[in-house]
């Protein structure tokens, strides 16, 4: 944060704060949209937090697939704090302002979580490929060390991409206009306000985003091509059903995330498409993080079993008067449940 403030002071910008126009300027829509997105925010936080806790508390979910889902939920949980609070404020405040430093900070974390989610979804596709195409080597190939390295690489690449985007944005000059036609500090709305040349920024942004999309899409497509080839050669219908069930949730998540993201950014840069771009941005920044816990739990037998076991534990502990497990009990969660016979 201090480094970002120092860089902001060194830039030639006369603008010290920005005004976020929000999603809409129509007064009659402000209150209904505030209620709708507050409900969305609550569902996103509770849904992802619940899924994270379920995976932590249930040992049968301590597998590579759920390790990746755990990280995906953590990203979506943190992601919800980057854009939504400021967006909600735009519905109730007459002028929703954000400081230059705050804007650059929001941009950094927005890019970090979006980039990281792309790579986590890519790692999940590779995990599904190994699970279906190389089941006998699965535990060896997807060892805890390999899974840890995949997640470390995902966050590292996300951090690098966010640093590039934010660093090149800070070097720009913002002189007169400070009204951002968006509900958050996104790359292209900020570039439209700059009074200096944005050619290098556009080139770098295209290179970084292009690299992420091409690399992750290539790995995902190759993984699913190999999975499809393997499924076609399966003799039993049960194997078909199990393979498709294993991949179904991930395919839905990838389609929603990449589809809405591409529709938001791969479009003609004209005034008529600004509202359309904001609509699709809402979809992948607010709707997709809310849907992910539902996608990975509603049709998932393991998660349903974990919910039943957790509810049974809580009910039983309350009925016999035992305290719920905390670090103050002196046990880890696994040791505690073993101690009470659950």
Short mmCIF file of N, CA, C and O in Angstrom, two decimals, residues 181 192 268-276:
data_model
loop_
_atom_site.label_atom_id
_atom_site.label_comp_id
_atom_site.label_asym_id
_atom_site.label_seq_id
_atom_site.Cartn_x
_atom_site.Cartn_y
_atom_site.Cartn_z
N UNK A 181 -17.17 5.70 -15.85
CA UNK A 181 -18.47 5.15 -16.26
C UNK A 181 -18.51 3.66 -15.98
O UNK A 181 -18.59 2.82 -16.89
N UNK A 192 -9.81 5.29 -20.70
CA UNK A 192 -10.59 6.30 -21.41
C UNK A 192 -10.46 7.67 -20.77
O UNK A 192 -10.70 8.69 -21.43
N UNK A 268 -16.62 -4.22 -29.61
CA UNK A 268 -16.24 -2.91 -30.16
C UNK A 268 -16.26 -1.85 -29.07
O UNK A 268 -17.16 -1.84 -28.23
N UNK A 269 -15.28 -0.94 -29.07
CA UNK A 269 -15.20 0.11 -28.05
C UNK A 269 -16.01 1.32 -28.50
O UNK A 269 -15.48 2.29 -29.03
N UNK A 270 -17.31 1.26 -28.35
CA UNK A 270 -18.19 2.37 -28.71
C UNK A 270 -19.09 2.70 -27.53
O UNK A 270 -19.26 1.90 -26.61
N UNK A 271 -19.66 3.89 -27.56
CA UNK A 271 -20.48 4.34 -26.44
C UNK A 271 -21.70 3.44 -26.25
O UNK A 271 -22.18 3.26 -25.13
N UNK A 272 -22.21 2.87 -27.35
CA UNK A 272 -23.41 2.03 -27.27
C UNK A 272 -23.18 0.74 -26.51
O UNK A 272 -24.11 0.11 -26.02
N UNK A 273 -21.91 0.32 -26.41
CA UNK A 273 -21.64 -0.98 -25.78
C UNK A 273 -21.19 -0.85 -24.33
O UNK A 273 -20.89 -1.85 -23.70
N UNK A 274 -21.15 0.40 -23.80
CA UNK A 274 -20.70 0.59 -22.42
C UNK A 274 -21.65 -0.09 -21.44
O UNK A 274 -21.22 -0.82 -20.54
N UNK A 275 -22.96 0.14 -21.60
CA UNK A 275 -23.95 -0.48 -20.72
C UNK A 275 -23.92 -1.99 -20.82
O UNK A 275 -24.03 -2.70 -19.82
N UNK A 276 -23.75 -2.49 -22.05
CA UNK A 276 -23.68 -3.94 -22.27
C UNK A 276 -22.45 -4.53 -21.57
O UNK A 276 -22.52 -5.60 -20.97
#
